[in-house]
Structures are given as structure tokens and as C-alpha cells.
Amino acid sequence: MTKKALIIGGGIAGPVTAMALRRAGVDCEIFEAYDRGSEGVGVFLTLAVNGIEALRLLDLHDLVRDLGMDSSRMLMLNGRGRPLASIRQPSRTLKRADLYLALRDEAVRRGVRIHYGRRLTDASITADGVRAVFADGGTAEGDLLVGADGLRSRTRTIIDPGAPRARHVGLLNTGGFADGVEVPGEPGTYHFVFGKRAFFGYLVHPDGQVWWFANPPSPREPTPEELAAVTSEEWRATLMELFRDDTGPMLDIIRATGSIPAGWNTYDFPTVPKWFNERMVILGDAAHATSPSSGQGASMAIEDAVVLAKCLRDVPGTLDAFAAFERLRRGRVERIVAHGRRSGSGKAPGAVGAFLRDLTLPAVMRQVDRRNALAWIHDHRISWDDPVPATSATSATSR
């Protein structure tokens, strides 16, 4: 009999998970908390080559082939304009809304049902499956439930009421798109500027538009309400002040941006002890959110979706399939979270830290590039055809 999965979360991870599970023979429905899709939400993200190759397994790579731009190099500079390092980064950078729309529309085309305005409030294990309860009073039943519901996952706390909160990494994030401004750099090359007071990144689209982001330091974690209250012009003034003493095109880019979106906090998860129970499992940011500095958030969620589908296809019993999924994924994703934490720690290091960074980073990054030291991230490939060996849930790594 065909299994049915309830997928919680209709962002990027949800549709990919639904299409992966359908390929593995599992029927799916997506339940999205908001009453609409994510059209126009967010700025841009990096889709690394390992994520693109995971999409290829689901015949989804053509959807992203023409979105955004190739972004295969990173150039790092300090606030005086001195180049510190140049490194390869096999990836594609695309607008988050464009990726979401492409994946959502393809999931619907393939027969996935998406329900909006269905915020999960509770879920329970039944005699032969799982029952989800939503804030609107509705319910849904299936054989299993997949939490693709992000950083503030309700599924995670249902599985483990004692689950840790995400860790604030001491940085805020904002960004945008600037028109009519000329800046140094070839299209698709990331320019990362370690400013005196904040971090700035930009790249030029082939059509001339400049895509950028900024990371103001924030030792205190502002509330969502506090961040939402900051207007676009207030953000502009704050950023102009932060970068006024730095060398580079930051001020011109900020001035040329029509509207600067509300900022958001940056988080990661060092570890989430429990990923699953007998009928429920989490993946993507719900299980292992990583700092944007890793450039791997979306790619990790896509890899998760493929591996979970393979486990449910190959491993008898839902509980043992979840155990196999965790065994195959935990080590890799937690290593990437740690890498992202290290990469982000140099964005606001203070005067002494900046001096040491400028002194050591060029040599360190030359070695990274020469030895292809990040190949373990980018060269990772999943085989759809290789079977997953069964693993007893009692031997899984859940803690």
C-alpha cells in the first residue's frame, strides 16, 4: 500500500521533499502556515554545486539552470580595499523568490497538493500513522509527518519538547538590489569586504544589477518586532554610517538601492539532539540550520530530501528508515554548521581580531584553494540507485 506523508512547510525544502518522496513511491501533501506562497519574499541565496547535483537526481536541475548567475569565485578584501584572498566557490546565486516559485510550481505540476493557512499546532502518533492538528481547527492524517518548517520548527518541539533554541550568531542581515551603479568586478564574482564596523558582500549580475548584503554586528538578539519597526530609510542611514570609513563601493550601492528590506537575525544550530520519533522526522533548517556564511543552507535541505526519500524507499519500517536518514546525514550537516560558524566569526572580530585576520587569512586561503580543502562540501554526491542498508533505530545517533 502506498504511504502518505504530511509535509509541514511550503518554502524551498517542502516542495523538494514532496517531489523526492513521490519519486520514492510516497504520496504527499504540503501544509503551509502562511495563507499565501513566498512570492517576493527574501533577497537571494547561494545554491552550491552539490545542491544542484542533488536536484539533478529529481530532474529539477533544468529549473535553476537559467535563474540568477554563476558565482564561481570569491574575492575577499579588508576595509582599506586590500585584497586578502581569492577562492573558488562552485555555485549559482539566485533570487530566493525565483527558486521558490520554480520548485513550487513544478511540485504542483507533478501533482503535489499544497494547503495554505494551515499552521501546525500539534501532532500525535495514532495506531497506524500520525495525526496533525492545525491552528484553523482542521486536521490531517497520514502514515508519517515530515517537518520542513524551518528554523522555528513546530515539528521539532513536538518531537522533543526540550529541543534547543537556535543560536544567535551575533550578526544581523539585510540586503537588496541596486540599479544604475557601476562597481568594480566581473559579473558573478563575489566581493566580500571586511569593513571596520560591519561586513559587506556584493556581486554583479550580467545585466548590470548589483546584488548585495550586509551583516551589521549585533551582540544582542533583537526581537522580530524590533526589527520590523526599522524602516528602509533608517536601515539606509545605519548602513551608510557603518561603512562611511571603508574603501569600496558600499555607499554607492546602498544609495542606489530603491528599498532596503527589514533586517533579520542570523542563527545556526550546533546540534539538534533528536530528529525523529516513530512517525515524525525533521530535515533542513528544522534539524540543522547553518549560518549563511557556509553558503549551504538550501543545498543541505535538498540533499536531505533526496536521502530521506531513499531511506523510506529502501529501509523497511518508518522508524528504521528515519534512523538510517539520521545516520547518513548528521555527521555531514553538523560539520557544515561548524564550518559556517567559523567562516562567520571573522565578520565582526574587533580591532585585534581584524589585525590577525588580515595577517593570516591570505596564507590560509591560498592553502584552502590550492588543496581544494572545501571539496568535501562541494564534491559530495548522492546516488539515487545505490540502495540504503537497513539500520536499527536503536543504533541511530539520536541523542
PDB file of C-alpha atoms in Angstrom, residues 54-318:
ATOM      1  CA  ALA A  54      21.010  16.666  -5.848  1.00  0.00           C
ATOM      2  CA  LEU A  55      18.308  18.480  -7.833  1.00  0.00           C
ATOM      3  CA  ARG A  56      19.537  16.663 -10.936  1.00  0.00           C
ATOM      4  CA  LEU A  57      18.546  13.333  -9.351  1.00  0.00           C
ATOM      5  CA  LEU A  58      14.957  14.592  -9.281  1.00  0.00           C
ATOM      6  CA  ASP A  59      15.104  16.058 -12.812  1.00  0.00           C
ATOM      7  CA  LEU A  60      14.905  19.545 -11.339  1.00  0.00           C
ATOM      8  CA  HIS A  61      18.278  20.979 -12.362  1.00  0.00           C
ATOM      9  CA  ASP A  62      16.915  22.497 -15.572  1.00  0.00           C
ATOM     10  CA  LEU A  63      14.604  24.652 -13.443  1.00  0.00           C
ATOM     11  CA  VAL A  64      17.543  26.537 -11.934  1.00  0.00           C
ATOM     12  CA  ARG A  65      19.922  26.449 -14.890  1.00  0.00           C
ATOM     13  CA  ASP A  66      18.865  29.881 -16.179  1.00  0.00           C
ATOM     14  CA  LEU A  67      17.993  31.526 -12.861  1.00  0.00           C
ATOM     15  CA  GLY A  68      20.367  34.027 -11.292  1.00  0.00           C
ATOM     16  CA  MET A  69      24.027  33.768 -12.236  1.00  0.00           C
ATOM     17  CA  ASP A  70      27.061  31.580 -11.944  1.00  0.00           C
ATOM     18  CA  SER A  71      29.096  32.663  -8.887  1.00  0.00           C
ATOM     19  CA  SER A  72      32.258  30.627  -9.012  1.00  0.00           C
ATOM     20  CA  ARG A  73      34.786  32.943  -7.325  1.00  0.00           C
ATOM     21  CA  MET A  74      35.043  34.853  -4.063  1.00  0.00           C
ATOM     22  CA  LEU A  75      37.331  37.857  -3.625  1.00  0.00           C
ATOM     23  CA  MET A  76      37.918  38.954  -0.028  1.00  0.00           C
ATOM     24  CA  LEU A  77      39.088  42.466   0.848  1.00  0.00           C
ATOM     25  CA  ASN A  78      39.605  44.400   4.052  1.00  0.00           C
ATOM     26  CA  GLY A  79      38.086  47.776   4.787  1.00  0.00           C
ATOM     27  CA  ARG A  80      41.066  49.582   3.235  1.00  0.00           C
ATOM     28  CA  GLY A  81      40.468  47.871  -0.094  1.00  0.00           C
ATOM     29  CA  ARG A  82      43.402  45.480   0.233  1.00  0.00           C
ATOM     30  CA  PRO A  83      42.745  42.074  -1.367  1.00  0.00           C
ATOM     31  CA  LEU A  84      43.112  39.301   1.204  1.00  0.00           C
ATOM     32  CA  ALA A  85      42.174  36.168  -0.715  1.00  0.00           C
ATOM     33  CA  SER A  86      40.566  34.742  -3.817  1.00  0.00           C
ATOM     34  CA  ILE A  87      38.990  31.304  -3.737  1.00  0.00           C
ATOM     35  CA  ARG A  88      36.908  29.046  -5.966  1.00  0.00           C
ATOM     36  CA  GLN A  89      33.270  28.533  -4.989  1.00  0.00           C
ATOM     37  CA  PRO A  90      31.348  26.338  -7.461  1.00  0.00           C
ATOM     38  CA  SER A  91      27.816  27.654  -7.055  1.00  0.00           C
ATOM     39  CA  ARG A  92      24.935  29.574  -8.539  1.00  0.00           C
ATOM     40  CA  THR A  93      23.385  32.637  -6.899  1.00  0.00           C
ATOM     41  CA  LEU A  94      19.689  33.253  -7.472  1.00  0.00           C
ATOM     42  CA  LYS A  95      16.816  35.185  -6.025  1.00  0.00           C
ATOM     43  CA  ARG A  96      15.125  33.216  -3.292  1.00  0.00           C
ATOM     44  CA  ALA A  97      11.676  34.013  -4.676  1.00  0.00           C
ATOM     45  CA  ASP A  98      12.661  32.738  -8.133  1.00  0.00           C
ATOM     46  CA  LEU A  99      13.875  29.424  -6.714  1.00  0.00           C
ATOM     47  CA  TYR A 100      10.776  29.076  -4.565  1.00  0.00           C
ATOM     48  CA  LEU A 101       8.421  29.729  -7.478  1.00  0.00           C
ATOM     49  CA  ALA A 102      10.211  27.305  -9.786  1.00  0.00           C
ATOM     50  CA  LEU A 103      10.121  24.493  -7.234  1.00  0.00           C
ATOM     51  CA  ARG A 104       6.585  25.205  -6.000  1.00  0.00           C
ATOM     52  CA  ASP A 105       5.139  25.356  -9.498  1.00  0.00           C
ATOM     53  CA  GLU A 106       6.908  22.152 -10.551  1.00  0.00           C
ATOM     54  CA  ALA A 107       5.670  20.333  -7.429  1.00  0.00           C
ATOM     55  CA  VAL A 108       2.104  21.347  -8.261  1.00  0.00           C
ATOM     56  CA  ARG A 109       2.611  20.293 -11.887  1.00  0.00           C
ATOM     57  CA  ARG A 110       3.698  16.874 -10.632  1.00  0.00           C
ATOM     58  CA  GLY A 111       0.530  16.503  -8.608  1.00  0.00           C
ATOM     59  CA  VAL A 112       1.564  17.675  -5.130  1.00  0.00           C
ATOM     60  CA  ARG A 113      -1.295  19.286  -3.193  1.00  0.00           C
ATOM     61  CA  ILE A 114      -0.391  22.414  -1.204  1.00  0.00           C
ATOM     62  CA  HIS A 115      -2.664  23.752   1.533  1.00  0.00           C
ATOM     63  CA  TYR A 116      -2.134  27.355   2.673  1.00  0.00           C
ATOM     64  CA  GLY A 117      -3.109  28.885   6.008  1.00  0.00           C
ATOM     65  CA  ARG A 118      -2.522  25.574   7.808  1.00  0.00           C
ATOM     66  CA  ARG A 119      -0.220  26.325  10.742  1.00  0.00           C
ATOM     67  CA  LEU A 120       0.700  23.179  12.657  1.00  0.00           C
ATOM     68  CA  THR A 121      -0.126  23.356  16.356  1.00  0.00           C
ATOM     69  CA  ASP A 122       0.140  19.699  17.382  1.00  0.00           C
ATOM     70  CA  ALA A 123       0.686  16.199  16.061  1.00  0.00           C
ATOM     71  CA  SER A 124       0.240  12.786  17.628  1.00  0.00           C
ATOM     72  CA  ILE A 125       1.035   9.194  16.783  1.00  0.00           C
ATOM     73  CA  THR A 126      -2.043   7.070  16.100  1.00  0.00           C
ATOM     74  CA  ALA A 127      -2.480   3.316  15.907  1.00  0.00           C
ATOM     75  CA  ASP A 128      -1.393   3.216  12.272  1.00  0.00           C
ATOM     76  CA  GLY A 129       0.108   6.625  11.476  1.00  0.00           C
ATOM     77  CA  VAL A 130       0.123  10.253  12.551  1.00  0.00           C
ATOM     78  CA  ARG A 131      -2.498  12.947  13.025  1.00  0.00           C
ATOM     79  CA  ALA A 132      -1.726  16.646  12.571  1.00  0.00           C
ATOM     80  CA  VAL A 133      -3.774  19.460  14.109  1.00  0.00           C
ATOM     81  CA  PHE A 134      -3.743  22.967  12.648  1.00  0.00           C
ATOM     82  CA  ALA A 135      -4.483  26.397  14.083  1.00  0.00           C
ATOM     83  CA  ASP A 136      -7.625  26.733  11.974  1.00  0.00           C
ATOM     84  CA  GLY A 137      -9.093  23.676  13.723  1.00  0.00           C
ATOM     85  CA  GLY A 138      -8.507  21.345  10.796  1.00  0.00           C
ATOM     86  CA  THR A 139      -6.725  18.025  10.962  1.00  0.00           C
ATOM     87  CA  ALA A 140      -4.939  15.676   8.575  1.00  0.00           C
ATOM     88  CA  GLU A 141      -3.833  12.070   8.863  1.00  0.00           C
ATOM     89  CA  GLY A 142      -1.064  10.163   7.172  1.00  0.00           C
ATOM     90  CA  ASP A 143       1.490   7.422   7.643  1.00  0.00           C
ATOM     91  CA  LEU A 144       4.295   9.846   8.525  1.00  0.00           C
ATOM     92  CA  LEU A 145       4.963  13.546   9.038  1.00  0.00           C
ATOM     93  CA  VAL A 146       7.994  15.474   7.750  1.00  0.00           C
ATOM     94  CA  GLY A 147       8.893  18.780   9.377  1.00  0.00           C
ATOM     95  CA  ALA A 148      10.342  21.026   6.678  1.00  0.00           C
ATOM     96  CA  ASP A 149       9.226  24.003   8.740  1.00  0.00           C
ATOM     97  CA  GLY A 150      12.470  25.853   9.193  1.00  0.00           C
ATOM     98  CA  LEU A 151      14.358  27.492  11.990  1.00  0.00           C
ATOM     99  CA  ARG A 152      11.351  27.884  14.305  1.00  0.00           C
ATOM    100  CA  SER A 153      10.056  24.403  13.560  1.00  0.00           C
ATOM    101  CA  ARG A 154       6.945  23.400  15.460  1.00  0.00           C
ATOM    102  CA  THR A 155       7.578  19.807  14.383  1.00  0.00           C
ATOM    103  CA  ARG A 156      10.946  19.847  16.181  1.00  0.00           C
ATOM    104  CA  THR A 157       9.371  20.783  19.519  1.00  0.00           C
ATOM    105  CA  ILE A 158       6.575  18.239  19.094  1.00  0.00           C
ATOM    106  CA  ILE A 159       9.177  15.509  18.611  1.00  0.00           C
ATOM    107  CA  ASP A 160      11.269  16.819  21.501  1.00  0.00           C
ATOM    108  CA  PRO A 161       9.729  19.436  23.837  1.00  0.00           C
ATOM    109  CA  GLY A 162      13.209  20.004  25.264  1.00  0.00           C
ATOM    110  CA  ALA A 163      14.802  20.734  21.885  1.00  0.00           C
ATOM    111  CA  PRO A 164      17.320  23.604  21.995  1.00  0.00           C
ATOM    112  CA  ARG A 165      16.660  27.034  20.561  1.00  0.00           C
ATOM    113  CA  ALA A 166      18.638  28.220  17.598  1.00  0.00           C
ATOM    114  CA  ARG A 167      21.855  30.055  18.474  1.00  0.00           C
ATOM    115  CA  HIS A 168      22.076  33.734  17.571  1.00  0.00           C
ATOM    116  CA  VAL A 169      25.472  34.237  15.916  1.00  0.00           C
ATOM    117  CA  GLY A 170      25.801  37.943  16.743  1.00  0.00           C
ATOM    118  CA  LEU A 171      25.036  39.318  13.278  1.00  0.00           C
ATOM    119  CA  LEU A 172      22.082  40.913  11.548  1.00  0.00           C
ATOM    120  CA  ASN A 173      21.377  40.532   7.858  1.00  0.00           C
ATOM    121  CA  THR A 174      19.884  42.762   5.219  1.00  0.00           C
ATOM    122  CA  GLY A 175      20.460  43.298   1.530  1.00  0.00           C
ATOM    123  CA  GLY A 176      18.947  44.243  -1.761  1.00  0.00           C
ATOM    124  CA  PHE A 177      19.352  45.040  -5.441  1.00  0.00           C
ATOM    125  CA  ALA A 178      20.960  48.233  -6.746  1.00  0.00           C
ATOM    126  CA  ASP A 179      20.334  49.650 -10.212  1.00  0.00           C
ATOM    127  CA  GLY A 180      22.236  52.229 -12.237  1.00  0.00           C
ATOM    128  CA  VAL A 181      25.516  51.975 -10.356  1.00  0.00           C
ATOM    129  CA  GLU A 182      28.883  50.834 -11.699  1.00  0.00           C
ATOM    130  CA  VAL A 183      31.120  48.890  -9.329  1.00  0.00           C
ATOM    131  CA  PRO A 184      34.425  47.022  -9.657  1.00  0.00           C
ATOM    132  CA  GLY A 185      34.307  43.339 -10.512  1.00  0.00           C
ATOM    133  CA  GLU A 186      33.368  40.807 -13.131  1.00  0.00           C
ATOM    134  CA  PRO A 187      29.784  39.500 -13.209  1.00  0.00           C
ATOM    135  CA  GLY A 188      29.272  36.590 -10.845  1.00  0.00           C
ATOM    136  CA  THR A 189      32.338  37.209  -8.665  1.00  0.00           C
ATOM    137  CA  TYR A 190      31.502  37.712  -5.001  1.00  0.00           C
ATOM    138  CA  HIS A 191      33.295  40.644  -3.382  1.00  0.00           C
ATOM    139  CA  PHE A 192      33.408  40.274   0.397  1.00  0.00           C
ATOM    140  CA  VAL A 193      34.533  43.366   2.304  1.00  0.00           C
ATOM    141  CA  PHE A 194      35.583  43.053   5.938  1.00  0.00           C
ATOM    142  CA  GLY A 195      34.723  46.617   6.904  1.00  0.00           C
ATOM    143  CA  LYS A 196      35.862  48.299  10.104  1.00  0.00           C
ATOM    144  CA  ARG A 197      32.399  48.086  11.651  1.00  0.00           C
ATOM    145  CA  ALA A 198      30.435  45.599   9.507  1.00  0.00           C
ATOM    146  CA  PHE A 199      30.706  43.024   6.724  1.00  0.00           C
ATOM    147  CA  PHE A 200      29.502  43.648   3.169  1.00  0.00           C
ATOM    148  CA  GLY A 201      29.138  41.370   0.154  1.00  0.00           C
ATOM    149  CA  TYR A 202      28.159  42.107  -3.428  1.00  0.00           C
ATOM    150  CA  LEU A 203      28.199  40.637  -6.910  1.00  0.00           C
ATOM    151  CA  VAL A 204      27.224  41.986 -10.314  1.00  0.00           C
ATOM    152  CA  HIS A 205      24.546  40.307 -12.388  1.00  0.00           C
ATOM    153  CA  PRO A 206      25.296  40.054 -16.137  1.00  0.00           C
ATOM    154  CA  ASP A 207      22.518  42.628 -16.746  1.00  0.00           C
ATOM    155  CA  GLY A 208      24.386  45.151 -14.564  1.00  0.00           C
ATOM    156  CA  GLN A 209      22.224  44.998 -11.443  1.00  0.00           C
ATOM    157  CA  VAL A 210      24.220  44.743  -8.209  1.00  0.00           C
ATOM    158  CA  TRP A 211      23.090  42.148  -5.653  1.00  0.00           C
ATOM    159  CA  TRP A 212      24.341  42.829  -2.127  1.00  0.00           C
ATOM    160  CA  PHE A 213      24.016  42.020   1.549  1.00  0.00           C
ATOM    161  CA  ALA A 214      25.369  43.456   4.787  1.00  0.00           C
ATOM    162  CA  ASN A 215      25.986  41.942   8.226  1.00  0.00           C
ATOM    163  CA  PRO A 216      25.915  44.569  10.984  1.00  0.00           C
ATOM    164  CA  PRO A 217      27.174  43.147  14.288  1.00  0.00           C
ATOM    165  CA  SER A 218      24.567  42.711  16.995  1.00  0.00           C
ATOM    166  CA  PRO A 219      25.670  41.132  20.280  1.00  0.00           C
ATOM    167  CA  ARG A 220      22.058  41.393  21.472  1.00  0.00           C
ATOM    168  CA  GLU A 221      19.324  39.439  19.694  1.00  0.00           C
ATOM    169  CA  PRO A 222      16.606  41.922  18.637  1.00  0.00           C
ATOM    170  CA  THR A 223      13.031  40.722  18.652  1.00  0.00           C
ATOM    171  CA  PRO A 224      11.223  40.304  15.325  1.00  0.00           C
ATOM    172  CA  GLU A 225       9.016  43.223  16.315  1.00  0.00           C
ATOM    173  CA  GLU A 226      12.039  45.462  16.898  1.00  0.00           C
ATOM    174  CA  LEU A 227      13.483  44.572  13.507  1.00  0.00           C
ATOM    175  CA  ALA A 228      10.178  45.058  11.710  1.00  0.00           C
ATOM    176  CA  ALA A 229       9.894  48.557  13.184  1.00  0.00           C
ATOM    177  CA  VAL A 230      13.099  49.736  11.446  1.00  0.00           C
ATOM    178  CA  THR A 231      12.171  51.482   8.203  1.00  0.00           C
ATOM    179  CA  SER A 232      14.009  51.182   4.910  1.00  0.00           C
ATOM    180  CA  GLU A 233      15.419  54.690   5.265  1.00  0.00           C
ATOM    181  CA  GLU A 234      16.559  54.004   8.822  1.00  0.00           C
ATOM    182  CA  TRP A 235      18.390  50.930   7.572  1.00  0.00           C
ATOM    183  CA  ARG A 236      19.951  53.005   4.810  1.00  0.00           C
ATOM    184  CA  ALA A 237      21.198  55.605   7.290  1.00  0.00           C
ATOM    185  CA  THR A 238      22.566  52.919   9.617  1.00  0.00           C
ATOM    186  CA  LEU A 239      24.444  51.181   6.823  1.00  0.00           C
ATOM    187  CA  MET A 240      25.826  54.443   5.439  1.00  0.00           C
ATOM    188  CA  GLU A 241      27.255  55.186   8.871  1.00  0.00           C
ATOM    189  CA  LEU A 242      28.686  51.687   9.307  1.00  0.00           C
ATOM    190  CA  PHE A 243      30.610  51.791   6.022  1.00  0.00           C
ATOM    191  CA  ARG A 244      31.480  55.511   5.813  1.00  0.00           C
ATOM    192  CA  ASP A 245      35.180  54.940   6.651  1.00  0.00           C
ATOM    193  CA  ASP A 246      35.704  51.898   4.410  1.00  0.00           C
ATOM    194  CA  THR A 247      37.187  51.728   0.934  1.00  0.00           C
ATOM    195  CA  GLY A 248      34.891  50.252  -1.694  1.00  0.00           C
ATOM    196  CA  PRO A 249      31.595  50.880  -3.496  1.00  0.00           C
ATOM    197  CA  MET A 250      29.382  50.112  -0.486  1.00  0.00           C
ATOM    198  CA  LEU A 251      27.947  53.629  -0.077  1.00  0.00           C
ATOM    199  CA  ASP A 252      27.188  53.942  -3.797  1.00  0.00           C
ATOM    200  CA  ILE A 253      25.443  50.553  -3.768  1.00  0.00           C
ATOM    201  CA  ILE A 254      23.369  51.420  -0.709  1.00  0.00           C
ATOM    202  CA  ARG A 255      22.330  54.771  -2.212  1.00  0.00           C
ATOM    203  CA  ALA A 256      21.317  53.085  -5.494  1.00  0.00           C
ATOM    204  CA  THR A 257      19.025  50.579  -3.774  1.00  0.00           C
ATOM    205  CA  GLY A 258      15.385  51.565  -4.029  1.00  0.00           C
ATOM    206  CA  SER A 259      14.110  49.879  -0.886  1.00  0.00           C
ATOM    207  CA  ILE A 260      16.113  48.082   1.770  1.00  0.00           C
ATOM    208  CA  PRO A 261      14.126  45.240   3.355  1.00  0.00           C
ATOM    209  CA  ALA A 262      13.675  44.795   7.074  1.00  0.00           C
ATOM    210  CA  GLY A 263      16.701  43.109   8.592  1.00  0.00           C
ATOM    211  CA  TRP A 264      16.697  39.721  10.201  1.00  0.00           C
ATOM    212  CA  ASN A 265      18.722  37.876  12.805  1.00  0.00           C
ATOM    213  CA  THR A 266      21.290  35.264  11.827  1.00  0.00           C
ATOM    214  CA  TYR A 267      21.199  31.888  13.583  1.00  0.00           C
ATOM    215  CA  ASP A 268      22.599  28.407  13.497  1.00  0.00           C
ATOM    216  CA  PHE A 269      22.087  25.109  15.318  1.00  0.00           C
ATOM    217  CA  PRO A 270      25.245  23.467  16.705  1.00  0.00           C
ATOM    218  CA  THR A 271      23.230  20.284  17.172  1.00  0.00           C
ATOM    219  CA  VAL A 272      19.627  19.146  17.480  1.00  0.00           C
ATOM    220  CA  PRO A 273      19.640  16.051  19.699  1.00  0.00           C
ATOM    221  CA  LYS A 274      16.505  14.359  18.388  1.00  0.00           C
ATOM    222  CA  TRP A 275      15.495  14.327  14.735  1.00  0.00           C
ATOM    223  CA  PHE A 276      12.663  11.804  14.759  1.00  0.00           C
ATOM    224  CA  ASN A 277      10.218   9.618  16.611  1.00  0.00           C
ATOM    225  CA  GLU A 278       8.172   6.678  15.410  1.00  0.00           C
ATOM    226  CA  ARG A 279       6.238   8.675  12.795  1.00  0.00           C
ATOM    227  CA  MET A 280       7.749  12.160  12.568  1.00  0.00           C
ATOM    228  CA  VAL A 281      11.079  13.483  11.280  1.00  0.00           C
ATOM    229  CA  ILE A 282      12.668  16.888  10.651  1.00  0.00           C
ATOM    230  CA  LEU A 283      15.025  18.000   7.897  1.00  0.00           C
ATOM    231  CA  GLY A 284      16.635  21.145   6.514  1.00  0.00           C
ATOM    232  CA  ASP A 285      16.825  24.161   8.821  1.00  0.00           C
ATOM    233  CA  ALA A 286      14.487  22.462  11.276  1.00  0.00           C
ATOM    234  CA  ALA A 287      17.244  19.932  12.008  1.00  0.00           C
ATOM    235  CA  HIS A 288      20.485  21.775  11.298  1.00  0.00           C
ATOM    236  CA  ALA A 289      20.256  25.460  10.400  1.00  0.00           C
ATOM    237  CA  THR A 290      23.647  26.792   9.313  1.00  0.00           C
ATOM    238  CA  SER A 291      24.970  30.331   9.166  1.00  0.00           C
ATOM    239  CA  PRO A 292      24.598  31.919   5.715  1.00  0.00           C
ATOM    240  CA  SER A 293      28.402  32.130   5.707  1.00  0.00           C
ATOM    241  CA  SER A 294      28.501  28.459   4.748  1.00  0.00           C
ATOM    242  CA  GLY A 295      26.543  29.050   1.527  1.00  0.00           C
ATOM    243  CA  GLN A 296      24.945  25.640   2.093  1.00  0.00           C
ATOM    244  CA  GLY A 297      21.515  26.146   3.684  1.00  0.00           C
ATOM    245  CA  ALA A 298      19.401  25.389   0.616  1.00  0.00           C
ATOM    246  CA  SER A 299      21.765  22.708  -0.652  1.00  0.00           C
ATOM    247  CA  MET A 300      21.672  20.846   2.670  1.00  0.00           C
ATOM    248  CA  ALA A 301      17.875  20.813   2.635  1.00  0.00           C
ATOM    249  CA  ILE A 302      17.835  19.484  -0.925  1.00  0.00           C
ATOM    250  CA  GLU A 303      20.331  16.742  -0.051  1.00  0.00           C
ATOM    251  CA  ASP A 304      18.212  15.866   2.992  1.00  0.00           C
ATOM    252  CA  ALA A 305      15.109  15.475   0.852  1.00  0.00           C
ATOM    253  CA  VAL A 306      16.807  13.049  -1.523  1.00  0.00           C
ATOM    254  CA  VAL A 307      18.372  10.961   1.244  1.00  0.00           C
ATOM    255  CA  LEU A 308      15.142  10.766   3.248  1.00  0.00           C
ATOM    256  CA  ALA A 309      13.274   9.601   0.144  1.00  0.00           C
ATOM    257  CA  LYS A 310      15.874   6.896  -0.491  1.00  0.00           C
ATOM    258  CA  CYS A 311      15.651   5.700   3.102  1.00  0.00           C
ATOM    259  CA  LEU A 312      11.874   5.446   3.011  1.00  0.00           C
ATOM    260  CA  ARG A 313      12.161   3.597  -0.312  1.00  0.00           C
ATOM    261  CA  ASP A 314      14.796   1.075   0.807  1.00  0.00           C
ATOM    262  CA  VAL A 315      14.519   0.568   4.564  1.00  0.00           C
ATOM    263  CA  PRO A 316      11.597  -1.486   5.907  1.00  0.00           C
ATOM    264  CA  GLY A 317       9.715   0.268   8.697  1.00  0.00           C
ATOM    265  CA  THR A 318       9.310   4.019   9.106  1.00  0.00           C
TER     266      THR A 318
END
